[in-house]
C-alpha positions as semicolon CSV with decimal commas, in nm:
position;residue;x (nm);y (nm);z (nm)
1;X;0,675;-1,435;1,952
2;X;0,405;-1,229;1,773
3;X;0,390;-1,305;1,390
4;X;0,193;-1,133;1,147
5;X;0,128;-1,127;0,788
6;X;0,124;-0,850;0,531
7;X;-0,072;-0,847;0,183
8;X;0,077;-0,598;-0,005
9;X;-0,112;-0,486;-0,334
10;X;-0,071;-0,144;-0,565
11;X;-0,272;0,080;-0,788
12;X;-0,121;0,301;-1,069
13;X;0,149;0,196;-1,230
14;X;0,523;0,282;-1,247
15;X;0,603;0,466;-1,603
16;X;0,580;0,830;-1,644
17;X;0,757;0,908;-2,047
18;X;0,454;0,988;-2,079
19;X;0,257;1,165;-1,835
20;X;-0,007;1,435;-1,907
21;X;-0,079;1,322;-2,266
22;X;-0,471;1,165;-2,156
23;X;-0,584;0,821;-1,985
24;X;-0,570;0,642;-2,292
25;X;-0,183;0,580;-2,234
26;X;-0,216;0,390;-1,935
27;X;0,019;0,571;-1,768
28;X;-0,136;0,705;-1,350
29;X;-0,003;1,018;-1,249
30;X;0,020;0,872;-0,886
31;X;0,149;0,482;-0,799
32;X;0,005;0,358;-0,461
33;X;0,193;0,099;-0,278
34;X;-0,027;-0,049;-0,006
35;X;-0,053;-0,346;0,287
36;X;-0,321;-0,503;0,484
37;X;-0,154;-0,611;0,791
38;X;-0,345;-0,852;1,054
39;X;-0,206;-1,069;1,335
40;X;-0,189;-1,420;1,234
41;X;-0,497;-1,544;1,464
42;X;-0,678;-1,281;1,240
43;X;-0,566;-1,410;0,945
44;X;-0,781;-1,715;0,964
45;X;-1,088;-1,460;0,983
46;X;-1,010;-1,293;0,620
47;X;-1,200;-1,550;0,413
48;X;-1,533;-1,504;0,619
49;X;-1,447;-1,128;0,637
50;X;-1,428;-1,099;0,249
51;X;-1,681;-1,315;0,214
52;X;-1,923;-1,036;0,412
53;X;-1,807;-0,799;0,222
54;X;-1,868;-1,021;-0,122
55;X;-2,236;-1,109;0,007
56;X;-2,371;-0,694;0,047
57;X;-2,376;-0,753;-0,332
58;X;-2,589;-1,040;-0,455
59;X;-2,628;-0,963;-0,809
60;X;-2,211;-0,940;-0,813
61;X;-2,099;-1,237;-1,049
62;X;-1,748;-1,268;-0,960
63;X;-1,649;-1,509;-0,713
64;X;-1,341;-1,254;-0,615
65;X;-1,400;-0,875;-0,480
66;X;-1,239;-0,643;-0,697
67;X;-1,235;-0,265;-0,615
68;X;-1,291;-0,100;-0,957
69;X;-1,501;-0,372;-1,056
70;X;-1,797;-0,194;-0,817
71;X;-2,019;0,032;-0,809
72;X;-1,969;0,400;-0,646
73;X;-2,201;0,300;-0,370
74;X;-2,054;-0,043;-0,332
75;X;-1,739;0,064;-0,310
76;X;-1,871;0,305;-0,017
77;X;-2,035;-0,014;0,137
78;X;-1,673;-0,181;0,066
79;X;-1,436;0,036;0,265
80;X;-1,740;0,113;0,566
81;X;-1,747;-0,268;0,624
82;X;-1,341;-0,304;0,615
83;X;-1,269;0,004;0,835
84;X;-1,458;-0,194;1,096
85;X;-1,191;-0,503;1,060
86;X;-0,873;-0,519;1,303
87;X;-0,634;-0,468;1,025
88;X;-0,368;-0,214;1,011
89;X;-0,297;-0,021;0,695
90;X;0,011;0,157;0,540
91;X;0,006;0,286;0,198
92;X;0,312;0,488;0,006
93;X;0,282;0,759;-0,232
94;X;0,445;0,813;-0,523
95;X;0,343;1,156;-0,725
96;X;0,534;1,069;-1,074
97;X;0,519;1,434;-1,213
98;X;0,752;1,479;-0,981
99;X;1,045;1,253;-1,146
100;X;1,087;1,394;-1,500
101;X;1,374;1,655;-1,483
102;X;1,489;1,521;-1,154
103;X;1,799;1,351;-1,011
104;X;1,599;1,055;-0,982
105;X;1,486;1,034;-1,330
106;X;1,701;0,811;-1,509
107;X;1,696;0,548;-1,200
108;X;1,332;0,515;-1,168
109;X;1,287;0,485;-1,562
110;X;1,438;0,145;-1,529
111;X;1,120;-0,092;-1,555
112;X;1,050;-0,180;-1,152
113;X;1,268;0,034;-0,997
114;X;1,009;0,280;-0,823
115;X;0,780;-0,028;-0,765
116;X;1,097;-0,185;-0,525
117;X;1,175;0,192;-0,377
118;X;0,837;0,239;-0,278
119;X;0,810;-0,155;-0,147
120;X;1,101;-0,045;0,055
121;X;0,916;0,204;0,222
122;X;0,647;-0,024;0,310
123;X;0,805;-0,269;0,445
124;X;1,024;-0,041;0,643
125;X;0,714;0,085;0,791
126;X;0,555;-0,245;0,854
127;X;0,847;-0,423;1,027
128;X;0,899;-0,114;1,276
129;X;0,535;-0,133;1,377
130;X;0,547;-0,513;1,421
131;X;0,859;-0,462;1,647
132;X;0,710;-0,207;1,843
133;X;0,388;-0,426;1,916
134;X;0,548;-0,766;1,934
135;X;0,662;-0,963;2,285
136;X;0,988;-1,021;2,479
137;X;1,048;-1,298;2,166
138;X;1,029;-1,034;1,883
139;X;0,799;-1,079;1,637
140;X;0,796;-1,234;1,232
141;X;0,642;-1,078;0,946
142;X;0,531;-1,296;0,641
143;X;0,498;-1,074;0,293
144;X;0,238;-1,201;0,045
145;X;0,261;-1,008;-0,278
146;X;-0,066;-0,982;-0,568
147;X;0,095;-1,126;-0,804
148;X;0,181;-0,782;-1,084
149;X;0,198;-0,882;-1,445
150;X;0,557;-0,793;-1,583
151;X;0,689;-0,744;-1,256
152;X;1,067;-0,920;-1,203
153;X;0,977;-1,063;-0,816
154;X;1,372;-1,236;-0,873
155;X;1,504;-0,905;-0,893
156;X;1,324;-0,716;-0,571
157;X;1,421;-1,033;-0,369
158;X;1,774;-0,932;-0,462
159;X;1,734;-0,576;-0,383
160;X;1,594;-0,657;-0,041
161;X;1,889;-0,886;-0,010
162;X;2,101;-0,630;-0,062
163;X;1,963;-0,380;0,192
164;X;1,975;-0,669;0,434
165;X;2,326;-0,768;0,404
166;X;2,484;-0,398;0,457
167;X;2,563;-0,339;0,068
168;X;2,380;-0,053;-0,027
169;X;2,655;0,251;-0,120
170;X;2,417;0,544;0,053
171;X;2,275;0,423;0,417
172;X;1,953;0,499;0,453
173;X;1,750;0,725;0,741
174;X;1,532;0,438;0,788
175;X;1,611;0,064;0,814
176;X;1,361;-0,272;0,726
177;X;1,369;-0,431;1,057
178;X;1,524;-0,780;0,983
179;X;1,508;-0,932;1,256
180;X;1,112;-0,937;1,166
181;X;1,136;-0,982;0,828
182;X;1,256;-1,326;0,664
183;X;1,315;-1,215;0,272
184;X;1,307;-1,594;0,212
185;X;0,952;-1,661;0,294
186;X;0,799;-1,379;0,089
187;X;0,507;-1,501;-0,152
188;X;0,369;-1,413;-0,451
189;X;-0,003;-1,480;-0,518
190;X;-0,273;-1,497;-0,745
191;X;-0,549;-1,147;-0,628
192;X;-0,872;-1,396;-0,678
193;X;-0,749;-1,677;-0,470
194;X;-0,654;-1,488;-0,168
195;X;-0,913;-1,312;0,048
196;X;-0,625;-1,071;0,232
197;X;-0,536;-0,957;-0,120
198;X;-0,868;-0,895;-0,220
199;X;-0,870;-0,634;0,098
200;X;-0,548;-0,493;0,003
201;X;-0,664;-0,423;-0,338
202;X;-1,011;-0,255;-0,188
203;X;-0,782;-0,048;0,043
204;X;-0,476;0,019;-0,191
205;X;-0,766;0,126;-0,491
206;X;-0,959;0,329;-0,237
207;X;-0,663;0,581;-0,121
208;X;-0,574;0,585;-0,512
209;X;-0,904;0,726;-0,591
210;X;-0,809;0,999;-0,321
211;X;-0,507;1,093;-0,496
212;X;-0,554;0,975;-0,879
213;X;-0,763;1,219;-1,091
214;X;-1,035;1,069;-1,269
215;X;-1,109;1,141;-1,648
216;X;-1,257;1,444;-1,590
217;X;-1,020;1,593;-1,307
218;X;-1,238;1,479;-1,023
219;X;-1,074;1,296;-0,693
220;X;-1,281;1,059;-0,499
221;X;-1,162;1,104;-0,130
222;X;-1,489;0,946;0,058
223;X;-1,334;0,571;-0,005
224;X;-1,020;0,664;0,170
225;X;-1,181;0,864;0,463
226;X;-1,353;0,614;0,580
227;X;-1,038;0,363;0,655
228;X;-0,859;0,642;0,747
229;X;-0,833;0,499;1,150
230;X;-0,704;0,190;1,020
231;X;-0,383;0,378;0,949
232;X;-0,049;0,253;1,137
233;X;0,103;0,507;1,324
234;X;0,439;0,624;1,559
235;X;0,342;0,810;1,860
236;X;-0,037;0,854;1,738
237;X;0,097;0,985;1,410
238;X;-0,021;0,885;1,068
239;X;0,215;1,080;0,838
240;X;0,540;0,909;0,719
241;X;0,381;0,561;0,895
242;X;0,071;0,408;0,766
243;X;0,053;0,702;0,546
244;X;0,386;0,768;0,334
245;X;0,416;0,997;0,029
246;X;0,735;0,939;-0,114
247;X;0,989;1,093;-0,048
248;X;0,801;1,354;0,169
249;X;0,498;1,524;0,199
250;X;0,615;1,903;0,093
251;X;0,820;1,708;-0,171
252;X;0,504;1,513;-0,346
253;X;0,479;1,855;-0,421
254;X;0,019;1,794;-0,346
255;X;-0,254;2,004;-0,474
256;X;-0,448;2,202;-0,285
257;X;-0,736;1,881;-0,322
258;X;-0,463;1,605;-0,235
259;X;-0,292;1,840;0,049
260;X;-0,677;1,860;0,231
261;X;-0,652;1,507;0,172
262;X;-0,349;1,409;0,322
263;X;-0,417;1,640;0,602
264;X;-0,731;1,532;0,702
265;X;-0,609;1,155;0,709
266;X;-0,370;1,261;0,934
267;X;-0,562;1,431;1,249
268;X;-0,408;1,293;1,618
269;X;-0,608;0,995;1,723
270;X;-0,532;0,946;2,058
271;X;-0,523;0,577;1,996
272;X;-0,555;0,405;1,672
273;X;-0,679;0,042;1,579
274;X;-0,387;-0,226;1,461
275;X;-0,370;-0,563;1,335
């Protein structure tokens, strides 16, 4: 049996009352879902990968590596040295402009309800790829979470329940495969003690800044680009795999910027790396 292990990290955050109104409310115009996902013999490597990452920086006093804690050109060092990992990477999209005024509007005002929707989609993702690649024994996927101030972990463990035992009132297009997932070993960690979060949250962070308009209306695409190989994909296809904007591309409703983005990111590879 092949088992691997997901770290699953986000950037953004869920609200949007009050989009539009200026960074000082806190409140992203995106939220970016993403995973790190690595075999489990390659696992045992993140610590020393991290750790190689950590030591480009000597005058960094952290002990932890922390995305928007660097520099522009460290965080182009960052992402260079982790596209070069074997490490699969899906990441979800959710443009929240797009919710006020819609169907969906009410639902995903409820405090963690687009966080779990947009989990979904992950792990949906992650367990079909996991299948695909594992043995003639199946394969097992563990989920370790960076632990998200605020964020009821109860209550998604109960939604994913829910999915799992058949009791959702709309079926969905796509199923969590789970016979590779096992809800009841899902963790929730601490970002500084755990070297595969740390990678999530460089990876997660770095397609945010692709996405996420800065103060002044700038995007920051170069971060992204360069992990953009480490991108799961179905039949050497990036979009709605390792790359997922929620619920669909023409319906995250892109700029012309984020559209060149997403486009680019997903160009045929006639094979891509995986965990």
């Amino acid at each position: 049996m092949q088992h691997y292990v997901a770290y699953i990290d986000e950037a953004g955050d869920d609200g949007f009352s009050m989009l539009g109104k200026g960074v000082r409310t806190g409140q992203s115009q995106w939220l970016v879902l993403g995973a790190l996902l690595v075999t489990k013999e390659n696992d045992l490597h993140l610590p020393k990968w991290r750790d190689a990452i950590r030591e480009r920086f000597p005058n960094k006093t952290a002990p932890d590596l922390h995305f928007r804690n660097l520099r522009h050109e460290q965080k182009v060092v960052a992402t260079q040295d982790l596209a070069a990992l074997p490490v699969g990477l899906c990441m979800a999209f959710s443009n929240k402009a797009t919710l006020p005024g819609s169907k969906w509007e009410k639902t995903f005002a409820q405090k963690g309800y687009l966080y779990n929707y947009l989990i979904r989609w992950v792990l949906e993702r992650l367990t079909s790829v996991c299948a695909f690649h594992s043995d003639a024994d199946g394969a097992r996927l563990k989920v370790i979470f960076s632990h998200r101030k605020g964020m009821n972990y109860q209550a998604m463990r109960d939604y994913l329940i829910l999915m799992r035992d058949g009791r959702e009132l709309v079926r969905p297009v796509r199923s969590i495969r789970w016979d590779v997932l096992d809800v009841n070993a899902i963790a929730v960690e601490n970002h500084s003690r755990w070297a595969g979060l740390q990678l999530a949250d460089c990876a997660t962070s770095a397609f945010f800044a692709a996405v996420e308009p800065d103060q002044f209306g700038n995007y920051e695409p170069r971060y992204a680009l360069a992990l953009k190989d480490l991108l799961l994909k179905e039949r050497g296809l990036a979009m709605n795999c390792g790359l997922a904007p929620v619920p669909s591309f023409r319906d995250s409703r892109p700029n012309e910027q984020q559209r060149a983005f997403f486009l680019e990111c997903c160009k045929r590879k006639e094979q891509a790396p995986g965990p």
